[in-house]
Tab-separated table of C-alpha atoms and ligand atoms in Angstrom:
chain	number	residue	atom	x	y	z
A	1	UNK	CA	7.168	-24.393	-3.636
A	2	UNK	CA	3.799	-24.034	-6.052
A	3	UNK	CA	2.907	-20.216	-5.380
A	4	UNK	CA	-0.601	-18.757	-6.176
A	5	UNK	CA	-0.626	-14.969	-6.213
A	6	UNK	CA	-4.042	-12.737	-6.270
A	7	UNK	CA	-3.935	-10.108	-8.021
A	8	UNK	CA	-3.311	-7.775	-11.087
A	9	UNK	CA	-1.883	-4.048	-10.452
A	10	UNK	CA	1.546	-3.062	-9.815
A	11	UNK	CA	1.962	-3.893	-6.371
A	12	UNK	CA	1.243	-7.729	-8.057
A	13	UNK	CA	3.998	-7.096	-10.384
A	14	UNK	CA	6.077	-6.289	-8.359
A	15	UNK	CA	5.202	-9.311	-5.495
A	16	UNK	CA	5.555	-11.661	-8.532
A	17	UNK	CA	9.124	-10.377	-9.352
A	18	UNK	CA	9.992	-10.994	-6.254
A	19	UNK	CA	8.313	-14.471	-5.770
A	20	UNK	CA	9.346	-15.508	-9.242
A	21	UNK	CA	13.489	-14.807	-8.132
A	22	UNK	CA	13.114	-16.907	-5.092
A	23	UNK	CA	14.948	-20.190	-6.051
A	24	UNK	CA	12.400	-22.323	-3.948
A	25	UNK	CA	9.530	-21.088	-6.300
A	26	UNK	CA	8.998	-23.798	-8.857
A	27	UNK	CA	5.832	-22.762	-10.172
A	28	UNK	CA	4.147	-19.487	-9.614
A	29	UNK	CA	0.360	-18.877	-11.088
A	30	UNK	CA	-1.487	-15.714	-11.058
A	31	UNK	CA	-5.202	-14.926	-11.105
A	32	UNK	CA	-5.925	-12.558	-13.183
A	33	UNK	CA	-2.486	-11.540	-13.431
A	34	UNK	CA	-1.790	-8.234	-16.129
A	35	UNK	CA	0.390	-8.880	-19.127
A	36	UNK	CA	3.955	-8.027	-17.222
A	37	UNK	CA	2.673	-10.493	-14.898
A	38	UNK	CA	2.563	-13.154	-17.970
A	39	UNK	CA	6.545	-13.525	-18.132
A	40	UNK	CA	6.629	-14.712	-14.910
A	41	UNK	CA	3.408	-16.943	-13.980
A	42	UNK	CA	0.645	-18.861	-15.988
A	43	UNK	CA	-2.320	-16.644	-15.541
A	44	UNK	CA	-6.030	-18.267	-14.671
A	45	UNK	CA	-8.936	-16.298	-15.134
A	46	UNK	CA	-10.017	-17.012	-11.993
A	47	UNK	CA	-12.009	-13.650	-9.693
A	48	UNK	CA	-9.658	-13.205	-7.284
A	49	UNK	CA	-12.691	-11.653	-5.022
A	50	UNK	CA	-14.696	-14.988	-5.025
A	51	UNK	CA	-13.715	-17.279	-1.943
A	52	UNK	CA	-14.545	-20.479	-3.477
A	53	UNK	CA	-13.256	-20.170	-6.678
A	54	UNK	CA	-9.787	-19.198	-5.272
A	55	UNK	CA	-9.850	-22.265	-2.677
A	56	UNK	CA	-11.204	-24.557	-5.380
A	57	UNK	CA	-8.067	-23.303	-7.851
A	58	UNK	CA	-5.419	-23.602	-4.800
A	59	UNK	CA	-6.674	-27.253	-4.288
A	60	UNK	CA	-6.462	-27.943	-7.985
A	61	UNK	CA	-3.535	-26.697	-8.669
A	62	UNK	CA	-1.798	-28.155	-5.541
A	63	UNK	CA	0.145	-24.759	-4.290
A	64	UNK	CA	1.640	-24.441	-1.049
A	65	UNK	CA	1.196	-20.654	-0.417
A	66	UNK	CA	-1.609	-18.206	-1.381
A	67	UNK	CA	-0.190	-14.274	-1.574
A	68	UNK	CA	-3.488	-12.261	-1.844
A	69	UNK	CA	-2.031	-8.681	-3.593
A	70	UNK	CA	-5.004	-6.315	-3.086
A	71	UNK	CA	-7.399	-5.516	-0.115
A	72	UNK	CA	-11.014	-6.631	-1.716
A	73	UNK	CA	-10.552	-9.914	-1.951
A	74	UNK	CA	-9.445	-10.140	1.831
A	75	UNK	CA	-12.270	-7.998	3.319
A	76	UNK	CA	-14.331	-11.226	1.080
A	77	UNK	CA	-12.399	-13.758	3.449
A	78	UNK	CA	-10.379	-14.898	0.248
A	79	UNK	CA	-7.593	-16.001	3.240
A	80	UNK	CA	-10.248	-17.781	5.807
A	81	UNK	CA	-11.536	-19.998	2.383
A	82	UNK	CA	-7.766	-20.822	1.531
A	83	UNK	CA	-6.675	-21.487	5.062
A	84	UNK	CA	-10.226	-23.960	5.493
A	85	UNK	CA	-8.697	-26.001	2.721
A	86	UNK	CA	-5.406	-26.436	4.714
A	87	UNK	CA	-3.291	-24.191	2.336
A	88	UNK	CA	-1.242	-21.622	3.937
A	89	UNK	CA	-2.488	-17.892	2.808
A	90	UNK	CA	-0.464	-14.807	2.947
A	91	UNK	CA	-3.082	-12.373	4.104
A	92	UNK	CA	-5.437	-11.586	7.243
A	93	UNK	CA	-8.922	-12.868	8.044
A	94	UNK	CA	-11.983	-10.910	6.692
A	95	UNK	CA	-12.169	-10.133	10.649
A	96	UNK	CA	-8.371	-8.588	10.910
A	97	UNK	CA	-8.832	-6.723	7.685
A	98	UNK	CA	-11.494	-4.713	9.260
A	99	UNK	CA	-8.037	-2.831	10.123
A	100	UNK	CA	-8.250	-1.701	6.466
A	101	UNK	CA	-11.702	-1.985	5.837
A	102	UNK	CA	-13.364	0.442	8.307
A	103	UNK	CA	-11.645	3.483	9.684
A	104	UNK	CA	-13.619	3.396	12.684
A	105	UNK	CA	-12.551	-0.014	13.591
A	106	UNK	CA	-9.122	1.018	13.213
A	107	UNK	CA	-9.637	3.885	15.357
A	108	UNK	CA	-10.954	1.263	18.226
A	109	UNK	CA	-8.152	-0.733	18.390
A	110	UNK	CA	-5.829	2.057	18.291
A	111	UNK	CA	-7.560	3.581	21.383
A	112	UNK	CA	-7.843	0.324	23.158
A	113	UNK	CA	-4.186	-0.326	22.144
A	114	UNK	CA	-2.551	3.288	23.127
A	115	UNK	CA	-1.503	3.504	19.479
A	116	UNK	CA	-0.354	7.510	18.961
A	117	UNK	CA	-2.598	8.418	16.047
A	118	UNK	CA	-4.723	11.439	14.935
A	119	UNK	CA	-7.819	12.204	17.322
A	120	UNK	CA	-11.382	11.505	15.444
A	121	UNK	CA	-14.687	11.328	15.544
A	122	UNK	CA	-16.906	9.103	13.297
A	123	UNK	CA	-19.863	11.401	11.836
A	124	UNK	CA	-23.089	10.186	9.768
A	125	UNK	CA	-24.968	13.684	9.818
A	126	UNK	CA	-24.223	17.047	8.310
A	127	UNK	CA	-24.336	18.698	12.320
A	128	UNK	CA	-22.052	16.283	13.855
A	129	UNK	CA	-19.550	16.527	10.897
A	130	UNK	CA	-19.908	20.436	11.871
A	131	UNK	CA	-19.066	20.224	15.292
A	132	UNK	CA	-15.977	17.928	14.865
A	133	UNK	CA	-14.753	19.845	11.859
A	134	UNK	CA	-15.306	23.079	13.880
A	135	UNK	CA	-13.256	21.349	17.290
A	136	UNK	CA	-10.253	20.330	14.742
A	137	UNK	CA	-9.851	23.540	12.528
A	138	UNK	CA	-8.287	23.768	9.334
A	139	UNK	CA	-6.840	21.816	7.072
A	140	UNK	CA	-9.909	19.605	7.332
A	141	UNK	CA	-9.619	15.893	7.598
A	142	UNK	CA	-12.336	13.698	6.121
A	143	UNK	CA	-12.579	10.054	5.188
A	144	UNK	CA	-14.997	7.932	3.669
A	145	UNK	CA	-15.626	5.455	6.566
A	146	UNK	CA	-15.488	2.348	3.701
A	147	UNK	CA	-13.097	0.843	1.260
A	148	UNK	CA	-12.391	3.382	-1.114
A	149	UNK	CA	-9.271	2.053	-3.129
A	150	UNK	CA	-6.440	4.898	-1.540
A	151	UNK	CA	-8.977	7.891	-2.977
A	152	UNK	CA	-11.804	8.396	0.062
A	153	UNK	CA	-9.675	10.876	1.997
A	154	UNK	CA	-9.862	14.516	1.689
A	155	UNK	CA	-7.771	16.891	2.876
A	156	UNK	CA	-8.873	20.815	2.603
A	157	UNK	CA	-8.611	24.031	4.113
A	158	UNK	CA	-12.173	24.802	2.002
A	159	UNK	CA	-14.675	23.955	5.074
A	160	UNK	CA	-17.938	23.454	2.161
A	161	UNK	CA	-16.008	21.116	0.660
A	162	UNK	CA	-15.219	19.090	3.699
A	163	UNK	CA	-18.701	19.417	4.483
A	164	UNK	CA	-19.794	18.098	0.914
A	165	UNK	CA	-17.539	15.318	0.960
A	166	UNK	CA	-18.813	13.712	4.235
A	167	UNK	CA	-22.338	14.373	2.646
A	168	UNK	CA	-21.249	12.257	-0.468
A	169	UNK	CA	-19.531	9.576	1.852
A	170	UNK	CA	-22.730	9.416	4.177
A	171	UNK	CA	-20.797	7.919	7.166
A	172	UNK	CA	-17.132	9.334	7.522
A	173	UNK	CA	-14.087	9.805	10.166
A	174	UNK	CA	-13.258	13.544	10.758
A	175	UNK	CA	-10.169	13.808	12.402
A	176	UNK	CA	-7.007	16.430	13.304
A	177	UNK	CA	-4.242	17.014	11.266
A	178	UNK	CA	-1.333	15.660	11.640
A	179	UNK	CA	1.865	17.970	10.173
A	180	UNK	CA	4.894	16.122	9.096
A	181	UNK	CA	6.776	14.300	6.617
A	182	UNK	CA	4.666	10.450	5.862
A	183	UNK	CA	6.082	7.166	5.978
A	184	UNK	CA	4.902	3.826	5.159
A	185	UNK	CA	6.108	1.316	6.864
A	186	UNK	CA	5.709	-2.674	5.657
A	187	UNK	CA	5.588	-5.194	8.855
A	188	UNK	CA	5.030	-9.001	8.078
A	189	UNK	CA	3.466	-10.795	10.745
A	190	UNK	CA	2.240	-14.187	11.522
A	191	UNK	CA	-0.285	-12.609	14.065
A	192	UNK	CA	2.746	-12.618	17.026
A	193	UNK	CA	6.052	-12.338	15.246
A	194	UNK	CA	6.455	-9.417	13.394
A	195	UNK	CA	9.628	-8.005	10.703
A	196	UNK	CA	9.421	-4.316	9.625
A	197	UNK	CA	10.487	-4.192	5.801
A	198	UNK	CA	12.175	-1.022	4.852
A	199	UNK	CA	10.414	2.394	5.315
A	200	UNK	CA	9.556	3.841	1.881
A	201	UNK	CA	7.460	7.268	1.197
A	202	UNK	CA	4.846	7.465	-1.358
A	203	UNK	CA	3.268	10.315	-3.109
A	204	UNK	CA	-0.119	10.680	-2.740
A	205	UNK	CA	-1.619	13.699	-5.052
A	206	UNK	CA	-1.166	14.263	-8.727
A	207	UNK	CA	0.389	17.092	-9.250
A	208	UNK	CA	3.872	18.061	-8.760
A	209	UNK	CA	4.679	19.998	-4.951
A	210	UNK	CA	2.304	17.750	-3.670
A	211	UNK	CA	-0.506	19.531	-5.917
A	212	UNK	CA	-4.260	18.298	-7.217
A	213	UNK	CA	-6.345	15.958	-5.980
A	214	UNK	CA	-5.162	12.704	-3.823
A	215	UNK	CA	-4.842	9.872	-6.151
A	216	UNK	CA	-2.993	5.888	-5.254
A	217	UNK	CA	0.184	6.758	-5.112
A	218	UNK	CA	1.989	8.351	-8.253
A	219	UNK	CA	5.392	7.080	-7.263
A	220	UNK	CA	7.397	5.827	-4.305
A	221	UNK	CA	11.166	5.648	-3.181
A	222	UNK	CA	13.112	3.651	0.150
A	223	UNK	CA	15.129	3.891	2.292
A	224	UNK	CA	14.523	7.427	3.362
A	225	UNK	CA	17.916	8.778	4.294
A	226	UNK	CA	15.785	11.809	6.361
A	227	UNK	CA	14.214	9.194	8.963
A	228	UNK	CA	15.250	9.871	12.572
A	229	UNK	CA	17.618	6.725	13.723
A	230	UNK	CA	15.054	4.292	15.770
A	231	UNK	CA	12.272	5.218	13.803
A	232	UNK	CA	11.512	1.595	13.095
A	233	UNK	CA	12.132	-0.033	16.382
A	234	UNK	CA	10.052	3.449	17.799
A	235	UNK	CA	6.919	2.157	15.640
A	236	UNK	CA	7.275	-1.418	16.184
A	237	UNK	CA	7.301	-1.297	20.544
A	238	UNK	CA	4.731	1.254	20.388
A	239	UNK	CA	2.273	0.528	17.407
A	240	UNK	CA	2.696	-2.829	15.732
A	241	UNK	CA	3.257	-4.831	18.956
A	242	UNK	CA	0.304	-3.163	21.053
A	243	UNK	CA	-2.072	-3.792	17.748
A	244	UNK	CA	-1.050	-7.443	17.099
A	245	UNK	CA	-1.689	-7.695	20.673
A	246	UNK	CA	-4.962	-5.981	20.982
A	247	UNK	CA	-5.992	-8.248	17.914
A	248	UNK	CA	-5.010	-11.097	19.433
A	249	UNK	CA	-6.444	-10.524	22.967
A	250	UNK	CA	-10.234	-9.858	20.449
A	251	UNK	CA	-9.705	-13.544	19.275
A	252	UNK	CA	-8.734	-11.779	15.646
A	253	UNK	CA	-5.569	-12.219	15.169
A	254	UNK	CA	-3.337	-9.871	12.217
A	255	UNK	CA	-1.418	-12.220	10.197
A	256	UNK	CA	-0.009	-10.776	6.737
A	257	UNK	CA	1.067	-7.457	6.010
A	258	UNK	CA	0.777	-4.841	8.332
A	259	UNK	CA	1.331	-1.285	6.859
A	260	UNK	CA	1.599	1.222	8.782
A	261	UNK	CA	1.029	5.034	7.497
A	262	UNK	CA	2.486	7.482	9.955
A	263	UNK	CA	3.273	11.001	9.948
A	264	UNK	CA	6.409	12.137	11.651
A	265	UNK	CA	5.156	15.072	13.594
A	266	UNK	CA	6.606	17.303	16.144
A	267	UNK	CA	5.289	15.271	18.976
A	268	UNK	CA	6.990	11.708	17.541
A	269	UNK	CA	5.367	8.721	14.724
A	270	UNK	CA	2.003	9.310	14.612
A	271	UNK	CA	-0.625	6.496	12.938
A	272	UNK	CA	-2.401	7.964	9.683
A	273	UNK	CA	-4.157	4.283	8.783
A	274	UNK	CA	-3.679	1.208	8.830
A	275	UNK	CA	-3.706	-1.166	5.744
A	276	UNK	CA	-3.934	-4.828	5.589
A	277	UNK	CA	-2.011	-5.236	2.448
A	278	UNK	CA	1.270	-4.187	0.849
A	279	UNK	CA	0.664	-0.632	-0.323
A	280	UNK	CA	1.153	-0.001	-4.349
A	281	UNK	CA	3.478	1.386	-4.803
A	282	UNK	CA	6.026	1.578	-1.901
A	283	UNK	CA	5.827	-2.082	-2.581
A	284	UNK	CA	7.854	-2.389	-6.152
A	285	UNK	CA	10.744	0.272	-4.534
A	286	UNK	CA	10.769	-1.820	-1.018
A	287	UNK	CA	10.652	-5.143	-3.323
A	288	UNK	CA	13.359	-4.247	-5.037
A	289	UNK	CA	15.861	-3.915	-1.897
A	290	UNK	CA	14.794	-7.100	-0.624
A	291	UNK	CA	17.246	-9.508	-0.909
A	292	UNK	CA	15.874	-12.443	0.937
A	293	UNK	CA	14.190	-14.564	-0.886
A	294	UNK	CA	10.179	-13.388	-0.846
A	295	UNK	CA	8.263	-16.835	-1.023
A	296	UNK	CA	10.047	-17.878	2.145
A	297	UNK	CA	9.364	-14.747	4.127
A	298	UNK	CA	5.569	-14.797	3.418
A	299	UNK	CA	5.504	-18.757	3.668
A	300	UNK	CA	6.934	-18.104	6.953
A	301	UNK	CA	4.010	-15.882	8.386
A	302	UNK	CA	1.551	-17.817	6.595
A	303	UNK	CA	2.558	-20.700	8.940
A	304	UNK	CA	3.310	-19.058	12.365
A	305	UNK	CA	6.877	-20.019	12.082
A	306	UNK	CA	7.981	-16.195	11.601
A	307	UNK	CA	9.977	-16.427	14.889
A	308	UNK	CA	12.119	-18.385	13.143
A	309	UNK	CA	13.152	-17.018	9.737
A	310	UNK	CA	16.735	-15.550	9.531
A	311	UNK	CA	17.199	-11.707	9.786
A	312	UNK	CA	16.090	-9.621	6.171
A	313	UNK	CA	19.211	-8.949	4.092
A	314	UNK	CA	18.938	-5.821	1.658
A	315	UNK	CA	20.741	-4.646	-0.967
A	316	UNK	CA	22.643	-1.757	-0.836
A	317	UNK	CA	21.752	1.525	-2.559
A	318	UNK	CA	18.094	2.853	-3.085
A	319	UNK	CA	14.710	2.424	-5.299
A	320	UNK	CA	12.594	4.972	-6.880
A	321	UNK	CA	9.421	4.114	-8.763
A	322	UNK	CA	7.483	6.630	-11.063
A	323	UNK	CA	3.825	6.120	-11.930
A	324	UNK	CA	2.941	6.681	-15.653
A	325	UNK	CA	-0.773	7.541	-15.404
A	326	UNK	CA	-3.759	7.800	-18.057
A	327	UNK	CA	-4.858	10.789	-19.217
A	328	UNK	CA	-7.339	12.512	-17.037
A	329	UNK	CA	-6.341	10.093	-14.241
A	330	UNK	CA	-7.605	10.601	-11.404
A	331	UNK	CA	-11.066	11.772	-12.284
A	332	UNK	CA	-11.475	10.076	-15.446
A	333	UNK	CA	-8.691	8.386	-16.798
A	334	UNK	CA	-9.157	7.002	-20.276
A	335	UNK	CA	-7.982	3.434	-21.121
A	336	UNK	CA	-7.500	1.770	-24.729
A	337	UNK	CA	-4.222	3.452	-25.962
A	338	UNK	CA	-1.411	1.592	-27.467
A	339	UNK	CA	1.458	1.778	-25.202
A	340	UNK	CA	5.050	1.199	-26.490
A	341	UNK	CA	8.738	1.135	-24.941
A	342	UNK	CA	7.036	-0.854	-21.839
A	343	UNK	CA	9.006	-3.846	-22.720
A	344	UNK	CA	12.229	-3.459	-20.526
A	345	UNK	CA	13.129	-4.633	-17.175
A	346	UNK	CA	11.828	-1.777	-14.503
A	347	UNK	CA	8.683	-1.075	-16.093
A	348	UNK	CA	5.853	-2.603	-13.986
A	349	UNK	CA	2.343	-3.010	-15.095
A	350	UNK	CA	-0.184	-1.700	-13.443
A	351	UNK	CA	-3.199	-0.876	-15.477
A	352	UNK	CA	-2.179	-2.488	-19.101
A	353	UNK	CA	-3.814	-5.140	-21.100
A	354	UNK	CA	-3.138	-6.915	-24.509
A	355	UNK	CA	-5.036	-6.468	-27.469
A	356	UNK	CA	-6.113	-9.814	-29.549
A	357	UNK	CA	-3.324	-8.718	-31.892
A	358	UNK	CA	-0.589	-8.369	-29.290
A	359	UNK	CA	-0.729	-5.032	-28.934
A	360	UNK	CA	0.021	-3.490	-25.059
A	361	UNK	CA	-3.300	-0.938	-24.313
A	362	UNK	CA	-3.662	1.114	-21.257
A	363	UNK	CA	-6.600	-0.265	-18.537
A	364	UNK	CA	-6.382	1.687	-15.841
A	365	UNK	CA	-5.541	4.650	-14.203
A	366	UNK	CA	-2.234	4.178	-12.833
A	367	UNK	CA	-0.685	2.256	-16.084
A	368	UNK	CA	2.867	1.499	-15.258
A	369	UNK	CA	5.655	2.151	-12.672
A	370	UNK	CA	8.934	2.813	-13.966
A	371	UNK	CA	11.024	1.201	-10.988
A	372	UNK	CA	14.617	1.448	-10.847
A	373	UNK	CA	17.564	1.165	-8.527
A	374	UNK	CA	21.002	2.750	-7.895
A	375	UNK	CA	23.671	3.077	-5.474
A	376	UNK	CA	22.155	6.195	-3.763
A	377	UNK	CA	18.631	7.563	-3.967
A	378	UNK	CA	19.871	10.596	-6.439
A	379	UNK	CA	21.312	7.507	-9.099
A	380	UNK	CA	17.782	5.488	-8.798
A	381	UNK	CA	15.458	8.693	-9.301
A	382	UNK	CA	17.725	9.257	-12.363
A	383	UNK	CA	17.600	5.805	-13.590
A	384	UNK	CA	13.470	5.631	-12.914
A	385	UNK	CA	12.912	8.957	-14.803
A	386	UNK	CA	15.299	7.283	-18.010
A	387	UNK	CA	12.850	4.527	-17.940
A	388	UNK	CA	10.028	7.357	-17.952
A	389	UNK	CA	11.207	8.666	-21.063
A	390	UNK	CA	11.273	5.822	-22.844
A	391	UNK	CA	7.563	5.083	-22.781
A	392	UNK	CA	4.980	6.452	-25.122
A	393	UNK	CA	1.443	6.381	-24.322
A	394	UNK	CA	-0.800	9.284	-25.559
A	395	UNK	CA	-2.192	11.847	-22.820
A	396	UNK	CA	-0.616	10.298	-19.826
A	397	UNK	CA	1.079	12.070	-17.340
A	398	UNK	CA	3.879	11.529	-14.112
A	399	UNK	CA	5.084	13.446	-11.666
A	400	UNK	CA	8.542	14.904	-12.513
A	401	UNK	CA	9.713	15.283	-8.685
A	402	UNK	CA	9.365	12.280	-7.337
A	403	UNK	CA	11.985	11.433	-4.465
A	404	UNK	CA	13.526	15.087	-5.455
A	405	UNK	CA	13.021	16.760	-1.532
A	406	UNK	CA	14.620	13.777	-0.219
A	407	UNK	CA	17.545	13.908	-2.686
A	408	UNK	CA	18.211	17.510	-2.287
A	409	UNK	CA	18.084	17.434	2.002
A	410	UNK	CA	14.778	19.403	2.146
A	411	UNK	CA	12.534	17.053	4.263
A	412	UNK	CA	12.662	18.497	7.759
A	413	UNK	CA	10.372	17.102	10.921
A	414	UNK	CA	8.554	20.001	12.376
A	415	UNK	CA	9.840	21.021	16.208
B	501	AMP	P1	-5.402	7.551	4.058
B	501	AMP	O1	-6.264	6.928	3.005
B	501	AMP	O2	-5.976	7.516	5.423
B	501	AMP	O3	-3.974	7.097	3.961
B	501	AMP	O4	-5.233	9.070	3.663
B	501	AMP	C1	-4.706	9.446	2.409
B	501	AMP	C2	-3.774	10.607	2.597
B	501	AMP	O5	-4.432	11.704	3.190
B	501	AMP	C3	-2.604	10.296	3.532
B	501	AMP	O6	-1.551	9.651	2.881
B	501	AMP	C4	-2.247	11.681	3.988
B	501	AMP	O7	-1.465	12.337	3.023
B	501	AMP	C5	-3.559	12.382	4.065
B	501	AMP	N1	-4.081	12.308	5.444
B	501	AMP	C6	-4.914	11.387	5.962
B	501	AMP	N2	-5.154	11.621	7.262
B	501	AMP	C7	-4.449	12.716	7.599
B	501	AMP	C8	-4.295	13.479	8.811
B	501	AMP	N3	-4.926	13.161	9.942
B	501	AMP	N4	-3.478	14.550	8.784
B	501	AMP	C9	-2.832	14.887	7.638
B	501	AMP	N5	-2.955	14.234	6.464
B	501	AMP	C10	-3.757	13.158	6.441
């Protein structure tokens, strides 16, 4: 199988790991790719956000499957160009990535569904946002109602700030809070079939203790060994089943990756969002459990014949990845510094570029993902933070307890 994959963070990284190790992959190509990327694909410099120049490069270059990484070139209808040539896409419709791409669209089909999710209101003026933050109560919820790459959210007990941030966003979701320990879980669907991947938990804020502002994700680990038994099949009667239905029965079918952000609160799974993508970075610790061969899975869903692919197999053991992130990341993060010790197997590239003279630079604000596994989750965090230490790259920063409440017992689920 010829493989095109879209993309260039981590969460590519880590997809073209997994594509590359599938022995049906003869050929994978990237566009743009990132340099850890390079080892494992020819890279085109093609923008993965323009639909026609992604179609034209998939007929050219004769691949089979098109695995679109992030969420802007979907919401561009990267997948319905693809798919018009007659090349399978992994990936939704710019129609079923409105799942992603508007929180109040989400919110719509969860309703119409019965999906268990946070109660909201969608606000555009400063006296509405009042009355719904007022309702709700503190901690405030807020998001931006658009795309705003994993960083529109905010979560505050300071009611101005709530206030200012739905000013800033102009058109925003206020919603309750939902108190509990998150999840993200991965489902791959061809629109009616649907496999759950592992359940992973990511870290959203900087800082340490779940500090600072909320950022991408500054690391990730799976399985979680806290997660109430039927957690999965819970989710998948009640939330992904009623929303690939509802999506079907609107003539919009999901096919690609559903994740699924919940928070386990005292009343059961609850929906945060919705994304239409894999999530970066649950995606290079769930990745690296996966022992089925990737290209098949997602060839599989790209062609409605889901229903028939053999039951996941994963490896034993657990992952835990650690973001290494620029300096003043998430604000301002500064790119252009010479990164060394990047060079062995684990460390994923997420914001990195080469110089003319060969030299690996930071280019982003998450820059790498130390990714490691072991035979229990206390053995991978340990492995992931060794990787940590061996990279130098001036002024960046990690967290230093990432997986550490799961490892020492002290997630509990409220009630
Ligand atoms: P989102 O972009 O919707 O995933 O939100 C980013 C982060 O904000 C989530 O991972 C949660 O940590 C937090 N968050 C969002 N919505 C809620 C909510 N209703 N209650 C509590 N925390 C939330």
């Amino acid at each position: 199988m010829r493989v095109l994959l879209l993309g260039g963070g981590g969460r590519e990284h880590a997809l073209a790991l997994g594509l590359a190790g599938d022995p049906s992959v003869e050929q994978l190509i990237a566009a743009p790719g990132n340099p850890g990327i390079a080892s494992l694909a020819s890279l085109q410099g093609v923008d993965p956000c323009d639909p026609a120049a992604v179609a034209a490069l998939a007929v050219e270059t004769g691949v089979d499957l098109v695995v679109i990484g992030p969420e802007a070139p979907l919401v561009a209808g990267v997948a319905d160009a693809v798919r018009a040539k007659g090349i399978p896409a992994f990936g939704p419709s710019a129609e079923a990535a409105r799942l992603e791409g508007s929180k109040t669209f989400a919110k719509d089909v969860m309703t119409a569904a019965g999906v268990p999710t946070a109660r909201a209101y969608t606000c555009t003026d400063a006296e509405s946002t009042a009355r719904a933050l007022d309702e709700f109560g503190a901690p405030y919820v807020v998001k931006n109602d658009g795309l705003a790459a994993g960083k529109g959210v905010v979560v505050t007990d300071d009611r101005a700030a709530a206030l200012r941030h739905a000013e800033e966003c102009g058109r925003v979701v206020v919603e309750e809070y939902l108190a509990g320990p998150e999840v993200s879980l991965f489902v791959v669907t061809d629109g009616e079939a649907a496999v759950p991947l592992l359940p992973a938990q990511d870290f959203k804020r900087v800082g340490d203790g779940d500090t600072g502002p909320n950022t991408g994700g500054m690391g990730a680990y799976a399985p979680l060994p806290w997660a109430p038994p039927g957690l999965v099949d819970e989710v998948m009667r009640d939330v992904v089943h009623p929303t690939l239905a509802e999506m079907a029965r609107r003539g919009t079918p999901f096919a690609g990756l559903l994740y699924v952000g919940l928070a386990i609160t005292a009343d059961g799974p609850r929906v945060i969002e919705f994304n239409a993508r894999f999530g970066d970075p649950e995606t290079q610790v769930v990745l690296a459990l996966l022992e089925t061969p990737l290209a098949g899975l997602l060839h599989a869903a790209a062609t409605g014949t889901l229903a028939g692919h053999p039951p996941l197999r994963w490896r034993d053991g657990a992952a835990v990845t650690v973001v290494v992130a620029a300096e003043g990341y998430p604000a301002a993060p500064r790119s252009g510094d010479v990164i060394t010790g990047a060079e062995g197997p684990g460390v994923i590239h997420a914001g990195t570029r080469r110089a003319d003279d060969g030299a690996l630079l930071s280019s982003g604000g998450r820059v790498l993902c130390a990714t490691a596994t072991g035979t229990d989750l206390a053995a991978a965090r340990d492995a992931a933070y060794a990787l940590v230490a061996g990279v130098e790259l001036a002024g960046s920063h990690h967290r230093t307890d990432i997986a550490a409440a799961a490892v020492e017992g002290r997630i509990t689920i409220p009630g």
